[in-house]
Amino acid sequence: MAAAPTTGVSMGEALNRALRDAIADDPDVLVYGEDVGPLGGVFRVTDGLAGEFGEERVFDSPLAESGIVGTAIGMAMYGLRPVVELQFDAFAYPAFEQVVSHLAKMRNRTRGAVALPVVLRVPYGGGIGGVEHHSDSSEAYYTHTPGLRVVTPGTPADAYSMLREAVECDDPVVFLEPKRRYWSRQEVDLPVRTEPMATPVVRRPGTDATLIAYGPMVETALEAAETAAAEGRSLEVVDVRQLAPLDDGVVTASVRRTGRAVVVHEASVFGGYGAELAARIGERCFHYLEAPVLRVGGLDVPYPPPKLEHHHLPDAHRVLAAVDRLQWESEWVDDGDGGRTLP
Amino acid sequence: MKHTDERPRPAPALPTREPVRLVDRHGRRVGHSSFTAPDPARLVELHRAMLIGRRFNQQAGTLARQGRLAVYPSSTGQEAAQVGGVLALSDQDWLFPTYRDSVALVAHGVDPVRTLTLFRGDWHCGYDPHRYRCAPQCTPLATNASHAVGLTYAARRKGRDVAALAMMGDGATSEGDAHEAYNFAAVWNTPVVFLVQNNHWAISVPLHRQTAAPTLAHKAVGYGMKGYHVDGNDAAAVYAVVSHALAEARAGGGPAIVEAVTYRVDPHTNADAPQRYRDPAEVEHWKERDPLIRSERLIRDEGLLGDAEETERALAAFGAEADRIADTVRERLADGDELDPRSLFTDVYATVPPLLEQEHALLADELREV
């Protein structure tokens, strides 16, 4: 497989630049949260911003996630566009009530009178050797909430473009940052605008099966496709990007072309976002499918300790094992009754 | 780069255990070292707004019993706390009410019928919050408090002098969100007054099972805020204290908690059974402390509306006005907004996403089948 780029822009740098440009472009944009000021965030995504723009625009808040989101709601009611950081996936849970009961519903409750253009940046997912509560994949909690846009970039270029778009968006956006990919690099000139975030994109064309991934698993799916190509199997990779509301056109068109699909995410499989994708593909591509839609994800266990996390995290090998289970005709055998079956 | 000023701030004084009272339950003025009652015109205005509120409570309660409202959480007995707090606001200020604060909304100028949209089951919020400078009535306890902090912060950023009154009950002060909002307000020094109506009951849970604090106003001190403990059935005292707290907050003196000690005379809602958890004698005790009794006595005894004859005429006119508003609510209740199922889909996002277009088409098919 191709080595990961060591030059170009990292996802963390792209996010930092997106915040910088958003603050510079719009006086109503402000960035706050825990440790986002002088420290520059625990992942340094806000590095240098407080120094450049002053604490009027970028500042540390008290350590209270519900208060962070609640105050952002109040600010947005009065015309600001707050971009707040909730430091880690599992530390965002105290804010859940504000997110579900107010942030997601305010436009609807007020029949459109009050829009809440708030961005919640949430570093999510594992793979960084974090101790407990630092590696959750919490996307399904948010995608199950009508009124929220839930987006997650898979590449540095998308990280920049989608964060700019999220800040400009009049809906509340849960912006999930795949923390293990903060250091992934891509040759790209910033500023860049990629496809609108609501549209999934084909990251790699292929003909035999479609891998549907998002966030941290885009890279993993591409790695699997690279390996499969060497073995003579052509896999298409679709990056979902905006998980909710989902525009599934690109996904279903791809699966109709290839006839086979594997949904890949880092979160536990049971009740995960992949179940929604698989169900939609089943509904909309039934007559095109050569095999059941398979899901690949993390184990259905609480996120493991660092020394065991590699057993939990889906890798290219786990993805390819699922691809192998897609009922390829070459594996069919006579059933002894005039028909054919899988062994 | 500027860093936080680390000079120690003076600790606020502890609130008094005895609530601030300017008019006693017999309508007699009580001298106070820190606060004075508002002028006669304002005292009369407070009484008039409380009368409207009382009749509104009665009318809404009746409509709930008749099934014309899905539910109504009455604030009978709490009119002084709600009206006294709201009338202290300036024109540009915002109100952050809860579901039990319909009377506060009416006093704030929201169309009385539209305050009932939520309870009528037509929609979640019946008014435009920006038009009335009034957030939607908030049901998840204490979650509205941080919105008030954020809004006043934003207003200050935009160079506007906007304060906010964030309303909550005694039960809500136990919620984590109350704590977070108090703390954010104090750290950011935003002009918010948290008006806590201590009506002694969180549905069926009495105050002593809710808190071990000497008073709810004492909670303020730990956040570096001022706390005021007020007789919540004395509209003059609530008005004077909230006015003072708002003025201080505007001037940069920091946010405050005002605890208005009052009583929920009615059941929690029309679905509640208070006889299961509280002594009717307690209710009678508080009925003797009804906020309207004392304000009417004060007006009569001091001739704030003129001589006896003029007073009777004016009070009768106030009563007639309150009745008229209640009648209007009853008559207009039916002419709510057209409930078009299409509206389920239109304001979920800024634009209607494909999924909701599909679901709207499905619903339209179902309606055609009917």
XYZ file of C-alpha atoms in Angstrom:
713
model
C 0.000 0.000 0.000
C 1.051 3.618 -0.504
C 2.854 5.202 2.430
C 0.943 7.938 4.228
C 2.076 11.419 3.139
C 4.622 13.001 5.465
C 4.432 16.414 3.836
C 1.595 18.841 3.223
C -1.041 19.986 5.667
C -2.133 17.950 8.689
C -5.799 17.769 9.664
C -5.054 19.636 12.895
C -3.357 22.436 10.964
C -6.239 22.587 8.498
C -8.747 22.940 11.349
C -6.605 25.609 12.967
C -6.454 27.554 9.720
C -10.211 27.185 9.213
C -10.885 28.656 12.652
C -8.430 31.459 12.003
C -10.027 32.367 8.681
C -13.545 32.114 10.110
C -12.681 34.474 12.980
C -10.978 36.901 10.588
C -13.891 36.872 8.143
C -16.784 37.391 10.533
C -16.735 39.590 13.652
C -19.593 37.537 15.123
C -17.534 34.332 15.240
C -15.893 33.519 18.554
C -14.133 30.459 19.897
C -14.255 29.285 23.470
C -14.094 26.195 25.612
C -11.724 24.514 28.012
C -8.025 25.230 27.378
C -8.543 26.714 23.915
C -6.853 30.007 24.858
C -3.147 30.345 25.689
C -2.622 26.571 25.608
C -4.153 26.294 22.132
C -6.329 23.305 23.004
C -5.182 19.921 24.221
C -4.643 18.917 20.578
C -3.345 22.394 19.650
C -6.171 22.926 17.167
C -6.638 26.478 18.487
C -2.904 27.130 18.631
C -2.003 30.805 18.246
C -5.587 32.023 17.869
C -5.881 33.695 21.279
C -2.594 35.498 20.642
C -3.641 36.624 17.197
C -7.214 37.697 17.932
C -7.199 38.454 21.656
C -9.366 37.081 24.388
C -12.398 38.927 23.064
C -12.540 36.338 20.289
C -10.773 33.254 21.681
C -10.928 32.469 25.359
C -11.002 29.825 28.043
C -14.288 29.100 29.779
C -15.069 27.482 33.103
C -14.843 23.704 33.096
C -18.514 22.943 32.538
C -19.739 21.501 29.270
C -23.432 22.142 29.799
C -22.637 25.765 30.613
C -20.463 26.019 27.516
C -23.250 24.817 25.228
C -25.978 26.700 27.121
C -24.133 30.007 26.896
C -23.428 29.368 23.208
C -27.176 28.950 22.684
C -27.817 32.297 24.367
C -25.095 33.965 22.300
C -26.519 32.600 19.071
C -29.952 33.912 20.075
C -28.394 37.372 20.023
C -26.560 37.095 16.719
C -23.141 35.661 17.527
C -21.772 32.509 15.887
C -20.010 30.645 18.670
C -17.650 27.806 17.845
C -17.144 25.904 21.066
C -14.859 23.020 21.806
C -15.929 20.102 23.958
C -12.553 18.663 24.724
C -13.262 14.953 24.300
C -16.164 12.793 23.094
C -16.937 11.327 26.516
C -16.518 14.670 28.278
C -19.241 16.146 26.089
C -21.939 14.092 27.810
C -22.723 16.680 30.508
C -23.891 18.957 27.685
C -26.245 16.360 26.258
C -29.413 17.944 27.612
C -28.556 21.338 26.174
C -27.739 19.719 22.834
C -30.838 17.547 22.576
C -33.464 19.679 24.302
C -32.433 23.146 23.154
C -29.737 23.296 20.499
C -31.421 20.782 18.202
C -34.974 21.975 18.759
C -34.888 25.757 19.053
C -35.577 26.474 15.394
C -38.466 24.022 15.435
C -39.858 25.175 18.797
C -39.978 28.749 17.592
C -41.215 27.970 14.054
C -38.068 29.335 12.538
C -37.963 32.554 14.575
C -34.775 31.571 16.408
C -31.943 29.907 14.514
C -28.919 28.677 16.446
C -25.767 28.841 14.301
C -23.580 27.104 16.879
C -20.709 24.756 16.079
C -19.740 22.138 18.647
C -16.283 20.825 17.901
C -15.853 17.377 19.420
C -12.617 15.414 19.041
C -13.859 11.824 18.882
C -12.794 8.240 18.432
C -9.827 6.209 19.531
C -6.511 4.981 18.306
C -4.384 7.395 20.320
C -3.680 5.235 23.364
C -5.979 7.307 25.519
C -7.087 6.124 28.942
C -10.794 5.599 29.556
C -13.293 8.293 28.539
C -10.959 9.679 25.871
C -11.833 7.542 22.847
C -15.597 7.200 22.430
C -17.280 7.265 19.037
C -20.403 9.165 20.020
C -21.827 10.018 16.602
C -24.966 7.891 16.892
C -26.080 9.781 20.001
C -26.134 12.938 17.900
C -27.354 11.533 14.576
C -30.461 10.196 16.312
C -31.416 13.782 17.187
C -33.427 15.608 14.498
C -32.386 19.231 14.116
C -28.662 18.689 14.430
C -26.263 18.547 11.548
C -23.604 15.985 12.322
C -20.501 16.121 10.173
C -17.094 14.541 10.295
C -14.181 15.129 7.926
C -11.951 12.338 6.659
C -9.208 14.410 5.027
C -7.314 17.638 5.843
C -8.868 19.441 2.861
C -12.337 18.456 4.031
C -11.457 19.412 7.598
C -10.747 22.960 6.446
C -13.655 23.282 4.062
C -16.273 21.591 6.210
C -15.365 23.593 9.322
C -15.671 26.829 7.330
C -19.030 25.633 6.036
C -20.146 24.571 9.516
C -19.411 28.048 10.887
C -21.330 29.653 8.013
C -24.259 27.242 8.408
C -27.428 28.517 10.100
C -28.111 25.124 11.674
C -26.367 23.867 14.789
C -23.508 21.620 13.713
C -21.875 18.868 15.743
C -18.444 18.820 14.172
C -16.811 15.525 15.016
C -13.038 15.596 14.600
C -11.396 12.181 14.197
C -8.653 12.762 16.728
C -6.402 9.937 15.558
C -6.233 11.663 12.157
C -5.162 15.083 13.465
C -1.649 14.248 12.290
C -2.621 12.804 8.892
C -1.285 14.926 6.044
C -2.368 15.845 2.553
C -0.859 18.039 -0.154
C -3.385 20.868 -0.372
C -3.256 24.631 -0.712
C -5.345 26.398 1.919
C -7.833 27.990 1.837
C -9.697 25.301 -0.075
C -13.369 24.630 -0.673
C -14.288 21.026 -1.322
C -17.741 19.679 -2.204
C -20.619 20.913 0.041
C -20.536 18.912 3.262
C -24.092 17.600 2.849
C -22.980 15.497 -0.126
C -21.054 12.252 0.302
C -18.112 11.867 -2.082
C -16.454 8.971 -3.833
C -12.898 8.985 -2.492
C -11.729 6.186 -4.723
C -13.592 4.703 -7.666
C -14.015 0.940 -7.933
C -16.257 -1.637 -9.544
C -16.528 -4.753 -7.354
C -17.857 -3.474 -3.999
C -18.412 -0.230 -2.122
C -16.825 0.591 1.218
C -18.829 3.284 3.005
C -16.880 5.069 5.695
C -16.543 8.410 7.457
C -14.222 10.249 9.806
C -11.312 8.164 11.026
C -12.276 5.153 8.928
C -11.947 6.899 5.554
C -8.189 6.385 5.716
C -8.684 2.777 6.832
C -11.097 2.076 3.994
C -8.688 3.590 1.458
C -5.921 1.428 2.843
C -8.150 -1.647 2.461
C -8.980 -0.660 -1.128
C -5.294 -0.242 -1.895
C -4.529 -3.716 -0.579
C -7.516 -5.215 -2.416
C -6.368 -3.651 -5.693
C -3.058 -5.441 -5.373
C -5.061 -8.647 -4.984
C -7.136 -7.855 -8.078
C -10.316 -6.638 -6.436
C -11.609 -3.151 -7.224
C -13.210 -1.442 -4.219
C -14.997 1.910 -4.339
C -14.688 4.085 -1.222
C -17.461 6.531 -0.318
C -16.900 9.134 2.398
C -20.251 10.057 3.983
C -19.059 13.374 5.529
C -22.438 14.685 6.742
C -23.987 11.877 8.769
C -27.183 13.775 9.528
C -29.281 14.808 7.801
C -28.118 12.164 5.352
C -28.327 12.656 1.616
C -27.843 9.052 0.550
C -27.877 9.556 -3.224
C -24.154 9.143 -3.742
C -24.074 6.112 -1.435
C -26.947 4.287 -3.127
C -25.740 5.145 -6.633
C -22.384 3.618 -5.815
C -23.898 0.445 -4.383
C -26.174 0.097 -7.404
C -23.060 0.192 -9.576
C -21.050 -2.308 -7.559
C -23.819 -4.490 -6.088
C -21.994 -5.066 -2.836
C -21.442 -2.893 0.234
C -19.544 -2.844 3.509
C -20.243 -0.094 5.996
C -17.238 0.780 8.137
C -17.094 2.773 11.352
C -15.047 2.799 14.501
C -18.052 2.791 16.845
C -19.505 -0.440 18.185
C -21.604 -2.158 15.543
C -24.820 -2.788 17.490
C -27.213 0.130 17.081
C -24.474 2.102 15.413
C -24.766 4.559 12.555
C -23.844 1.763 10.145
C -27.193 0.119 10.850
C -28.920 3.168 9.372
C -26.710 3.077 6.278
C -27.233 -0.671 5.842
C -30.996 -0.334 6.209
C -31.174 2.495 3.659
C -29.048 0.562 1.187
C -31.313 -2.459 1.723
C -34.395 -0.357 1.017
C -33.050 1.492 -1.967
C -30.715 -1.005 -3.628
C -32.435 -4.337 -2.938
C -32.593 -5.514 -6.546
C -29.021 -4.486 -7.220
C -27.475 -6.319 -4.292
C -25.464 -9.481 -4.843
C -24.897 -9.990 -1.111
C -26.164 -8.744 2.230
C -24.809 -5.379 3.319
C -22.163 -6.051 5.963
C -21.101 -3.832 8.814
C -17.599 -3.528 10.178
C -16.966 -1.677 13.388
C -15.624 -1.783 16.880
C -16.514 -4.542 19.310
C -19.699 -4.159 21.336
C -17.752 -3.496 24.500
C -16.896 -0.341 26.417
C -13.866 1.264 24.814
C -10.895 -0.904 25.831
C -7.764 0.180 27.708
C -4.868 1.387 25.513
C -3.043 -1.939 25.446
C -6.099 -3.697 24.030
C -7.562 -0.997 21.810
C -6.055 -2.485 18.651
C -8.373 -5.484 19.120
C -11.336 -3.140 19.154
C -10.455 -0.811 16.323
C -11.401 -1.917 12.827
C -8.360 -2.065 10.544
C -7.912 -2.759 6.846
C -7.656 -6.455 7.590
C -11.074 -6.514 9.304
C -12.563 -4.582 6.401
C -11.081 -6.961 3.837
C -12.311 -9.977 5.811
C -15.822 -8.548 5.487
C -15.305 -7.954 1.775
C -14.357 -11.639 1.476
C -17.745 -12.537 2.970
C -19.712 -10.747 0.239
C -20.795 -13.992 -1.486
C -18.530 -13.750 -4.500
C -19.622 -16.054 -7.320
C -16.161 -17.579 -7.522
C -16.844 -19.127 -4.127
C -20.165 -20.721 -5.061
C -20.399 -24.509 -5.345
C -22.955 -26.941 -6.771
C -25.579 -27.800 -4.211
C -25.980 -31.277 -5.701
C -29.547 -30.432 -6.633
C -28.985 -28.553 -9.869
C -28.511 -25.247 -8.082
C -25.577 -23.371 -6.567
C -24.888 -22.352 -3.020
C -22.216 -20.933 -0.780
C -20.074 -23.553 0.923
C -1.814 39.059 26.064
C -4.240 40.124 28.773
C -4.743 37.662 31.576
C -7.434 37.384 34.155
C -7.236 39.926 36.929
C -6.201 37.851 39.898
C -6.863 40.377 42.632
C -9.133 38.803 45.194
C -12.664 40.091 44.940
C -14.482 41.074 48.095
C -16.721 38.294 49.310
C -20.376 39.253 49.068
C -22.242 39.592 52.321
C -24.492 36.725 53.357
C -28.158 37.260 52.637
C -30.411 38.021 55.572
C -32.278 35.054 57.063
C -35.312 37.307 57.389
C -36.641 38.041 53.898
C -36.754 41.629 52.696
C -40.310 42.866 53.272
C -41.659 46.332 52.532
C -45.394 45.655 52.869
C -46.656 43.110 55.413
C -49.580 40.746 54.898
C -51.971 43.294 56.365
C -50.961 45.886 53.772
C -48.899 47.936 56.230
C -45.554 49.342 55.189
C -42.474 47.951 56.907
C -39.328 50.056 57.157
C -36.171 48.536 55.674
C -32.580 49.709 55.947
C -31.613 48.961 52.330
C -34.754 49.086 50.217
C -37.680 51.420 49.746
C -41.008 50.649 48.147
C -41.595 52.010 44.650
C -43.721 55.120 44.130
C -47.546 54.957 44.355
C -48.058 54.798 40.588
C -45.801 51.755 40.414
C -47.492 50.122 43.409
C -50.817 50.529 41.642
C -49.350 49.142 38.415
C -48.048 46.092 40.288
C -51.490 45.490 41.762
C -53.178 45.829 38.383
C -50.753 43.385 36.746
C -51.256 40.916 39.613
C -55.025 41.111 39.201
C -54.672 40.343 35.504
C -52.338 37.496 36.413
C -54.700 36.050 39.010
C -57.633 36.065 36.633
C -55.449 34.592 33.935
C -54.437 31.758 36.282
C -58.068 31.092 37.152
C -59.193 31.164 33.532
C -56.387 28.900 32.332
C -57.099 26.484 35.180
C -60.748 26.344 34.151
C -59.824 25.751 30.518
C -57.542 22.903 31.565
C -60.323 21.309 33.620
C -62.624 21.639 30.606
C -60.055 19.882 28.456
C -59.475 22.928 26.265
C -55.859 23.017 27.401
C -53.770 19.848 27.551
C -52.316 20.981 30.864
C -51.844 24.142 32.900
C -49.221 24.710 35.598
C -50.836 27.360 37.769
C -48.923 30.125 39.514
C -51.813 31.225 41.729
C -50.263 32.727 44.854
C -47.035 33.546 43.032
C -48.241 36.586 41.115
C -46.202 39.060 43.177
C -42.957 37.237 42.479
C -43.621 37.040 38.738
C -45.054 40.498 38.215
C -42.620 42.196 40.599
C -39.685 40.643 38.774
C -40.870 41.357 35.248
C -41.947 44.960 35.802
C -38.424 45.719 37.010
C -37.071 45.012 33.513
C -36.220 47.802 31.085
C -37.517 47.880 27.516
C -34.447 46.251 25.971
C -34.112 43.495 28.581
C -34.850 39.823 28.047
C -36.942 37.380 30.025
C -36.084 33.667 30.301
C -39.211 32.061 31.729
C -40.189 28.522 32.689
C -43.442 26.682 32.064
C -44.941 28.076 35.293
C -44.319 31.685 34.334
C -47.231 32.440 32.002
C -48.263 35.320 34.258
C -44.766 36.757 33.939
C -45.087 36.547 30.149
C -48.415 38.369 30.210
C -46.912 41.094 32.414
C -43.961 41.247 30.018
C -46.338 42.046 27.154
C -46.640 38.703 25.389
C -50.092 38.149 23.863
C -51.905 36.174 26.613
C -53.384 33.700 24.135
C -49.945 32.990 22.706
C -48.570 32.203 26.152
C -50.965 29.231 26.130
C -49.926 27.793 22.756
C -47.660 25.306 24.526
C -50.407 24.140 26.890
C -53.009 24.097 24.152
C -50.832 21.575 22.329
C -50.664 23.585 19.117
C -46.948 24.179 19.105
C -44.032 24.370 21.548
C -43.770 28.141 21.581
C -46.532 30.456 20.412
C -44.642 33.717 20.082
C -41.580 35.143 18.386
C -38.912 35.368 21.105
C -37.168 38.268 19.359
C -40.335 40.326 19.093
C -41.054 40.053 22.806
C -37.454 39.694 24.047
C -38.631 36.558 25.724
C -37.184 33.080 25.326
C -39.553 30.138 24.875
C -41.018 28.863 28.139
C -38.494 26.328 29.348
C -39.485 22.929 30.670
C -36.155 21.146 31.363
C -35.400 22.709 34.732
C -32.655 25.323 34.971
C -31.513 24.837 31.381
C -32.708 28.326 30.426
C -30.348 29.988 32.898
C -27.176 29.612 30.842
C -29.026 30.935 27.782
C -29.584 34.180 29.677
C -25.880 34.338 30.450
C -24.933 33.780 26.817
C -27.441 36.275 25.478
C -26.358 39.094 27.779
C -22.735 38.294 27.005
C -23.481 38.609 23.278
C -25.385 41.861 23.783
C -22.445 43.346 25.661
C -20.135 42.226 22.845
C -22.366 44.127 20.441
C -22.285 47.227 22.627
C -25.882 46.997 23.813
C -27.104 47.472 27.355
C -29.222 44.353 27.815
C -29.871 42.619 31.116
C -31.854 39.432 31.616
C -34.132 37.923 34.201
C -33.700 34.147 34.340
C -36.529 32.454 36.161
C -36.397 29.161 38.019
C -38.053 27.415 40.916
C -36.711 25.987 44.169
C -36.365 22.520 42.658
C -34.377 23.848 39.709
C -31.663 25.192 42.006
C -30.648 21.565 42.644
C -29.922 20.999 38.968
C -26.363 21.036 37.685
C -27.343 23.532 35.022
C -28.268 26.088 37.677
C -24.800 25.727 39.152
C -23.110 26.068 35.771
C -25.153 29.125 34.846
C -24.510 30.866 38.184
C -20.808 30.232 37.800
C -20.564 31.364 34.173
C -22.545 34.513 34.957
C -20.292 35.384 37.864
C -17.027 34.634 36.039
C -18.116 36.571 32.938
C -19.806 39.256 35.023
C -22.897 39.254 32.822
C -25.971 41.302 33.791
C -28.281 38.439 34.739
C -30.579 38.295 37.727
C -31.629 34.764 38.593
C -35.111 35.045 40.045
C -35.778 31.936 42.104
C -39.417 31.510 43.011
C -39.241 29.357 46.100
C -42.815 28.115 46.153
C -41.911 25.384 48.657
C -42.826 22.438 46.480
C -41.173 20.728 43.526
C -44.307 18.830 42.525
C -44.530 16.762 45.722
C -41.032 17.232 47.142
C -40.833 19.791 49.944
C -38.024 22.296 50.272
C -36.302 20.500 53.182
C -35.793 17.468 50.932
C -34.466 19.718 48.196
C -31.738 21.609 49.969
C -29.872 22.052 53.238
C -28.932 25.628 52.405
C -30.018 28.209 55.021
C -31.842 30.020 52.214
C -31.641 29.570 48.464
C -30.190 33.072 48.284
C -27.183 31.829 50.270
C -26.186 29.753 47.253
C -25.094 32.958 45.527
C -22.215 33.585 47.886
C -20.227 30.545 46.791
C -20.179 31.880 43.240
C -19.057 35.334 44.294
C -22.530 36.715 43.649
C -24.922 38.688 45.745
C -27.922 36.835 47.050
C -31.145 38.501 48.116
C -33.801 36.815 50.195
C -37.183 38.451 49.607
C -40.787 38.038 50.661
C -42.066 36.803 47.328
C -45.666 37.650 48.170
C -44.751 41.310 48.596
C -44.753 42.737 45.087
C -43.211 45.993 46.298
C -40.260 44.153 47.835
C -39.709 41.870 44.810
C -39.859 44.866 42.499
C -37.481 46.948 44.646
C -34.927 44.177 45.090
C -34.963 42.962 41.468
C -34.703 46.579 40.257
C -31.703 47.097 42.520
C -30.077 43.820 41.437
C -30.609 44.629 37.750
C -29.151 48.120 38.169
C -26.101 46.724 39.959
C -25.622 44.042 37.323
C -25.893 46.594 34.509
C -23.284 48.760 36.164
C -20.820 45.851 36.224
C -21.460 44.910 39.813
C -22.110 41.319 38.875
C -25.099 39.007 38.587
C -27.319 38.089 41.528
C -29.722 35.507 42.833
C -33.015 36.826 44.134
C -34.957 34.253 46.110
C -38.631 35.183 46.256
C -40.256 33.164 49.023
C -43.763 32.347 47.918
C -46.163 29.427 47.740
C -47.790 27.303 45.065
C -51.393 27.440 46.220
C -52.724 25.256 43.401
C -51.674 21.734 42.405
C -48.484 21.382 40.347
C -50.731 21.035 37.303
C -54.346 19.995 36.824
C -53.071 16.376 36.817
C -51.574 16.605 40.320
C -53.044 15.402 43.649
C -51.545 17.647 46.360
C -53.741 16.158 49.109
C -51.428 13.132 48.922
C -48.395 15.055 50.090
C -49.256 18.279 51.856
C -51.393 19.512 54.715
C -54.359 21.701 53.721
C -53.596 23.820 56.799
C -50.325 24.840 55.163
C -52.205 26.034 52.091
C -54.593 28.030 54.310
C -51.624 29.593 56.115
C -50.297 30.860 52.806
C -53.662 31.979 51.492
C -53.687 34.459 54.385
C -50.462 35.804 52.886
C -51.950 36.214 49.428
C -50.041 38.889 47.516
C -53.229 40.506 46.223
C -54.785 40.937 49.670
C -51.910 43.031 50.925
C -51.537 45.167 47.801
C -55.248 45.973 47.763
C -55.196 46.870 51.471
C -52.190 49.115 50.955
C -53.923 50.898 48.083
C -57.106 51.370 50.140
C -55.431 52.343 53.406
C -53.098 54.857 51.816
C -55.570 56.186 49.264
C -53.190 55.535 46.398
C -56.146 55.674 43.995
C -57.817 58.699 45.593
C -60.731 58.864 48.034
C -62.934 55.887 48.914
C -65.252 56.365 45.976
C -62.454 56.846 43.460
C -60.666 53.835 44.879
C -63.724 51.596 44.479
C -64.218 52.792 40.939
C -60.586 52.257 39.984
C -60.359 48.838 41.613
C -63.588 47.795 39.901
C -62.150 48.971 36.599
C -59.009 46.908 37.180
C -61.153 43.886 37.945
C -63.209 44.458 34.819
C -60.047 44.740 32.733
C -58.698 41.487 34.177
C -62.027 39.800 33.449
C -61.979 41.138 29.903
C -58.516 39.744 29.268
C -59.553 36.376 30.695
C -62.703 36.373 28.557
C -60.658 37.216 25.491
C -58.321 34.332 26.214
C -61.286 31.980 26.453
C -62.866 33.285 23.253
C -59.690 33.463 21.208
C -58.315 30.132 22.348
C -59.873 28.381 19.386
C -58.423 30.734 16.796
C -54.933 29.408 17.048
C -52.667 29.136 14.066
C -53.699 26.760 11.328
C -52.139 23.420 12.236
C -50.717 22.327 8.917
C -48.869 19.002 9.154
C -46.451 20.467 6.592
C -45.150 22.671 9.399
C -43.719 19.560 11.052
C -41.020 19.556 8.386
C -40.381 23.183 7.541
C -38.405 24.424 10.536
C -36.280 21.477 11.570
C -33.323 22.743 9.544
C -32.703 25.972 7.640
C -33.647 24.079 4.485
C -35.767 20.933 4.245
C -33.391 17.977 3.765
C -34.233 15.133 1.327
C -35.245 12.727 4.098
C -37.864 15.121 5.425
C -39.144 15.798 1.894
C -39.688 12.041 1.565
C -41.436 11.823 4.928
C -43.625 14.776 4.058
C -44.693 13.001 0.860
C -45.517 9.888 2.905
C -47.609 11.905 5.323
C -49.402 13.601 2.442
C -50.293 10.140 1.077
C -51.633 9.078 4.469
C -53.751 12.232 4.647
C -55.174 11.564 1.187
C -56.125 8.036 2.254
C -58.034 9.520 5.158
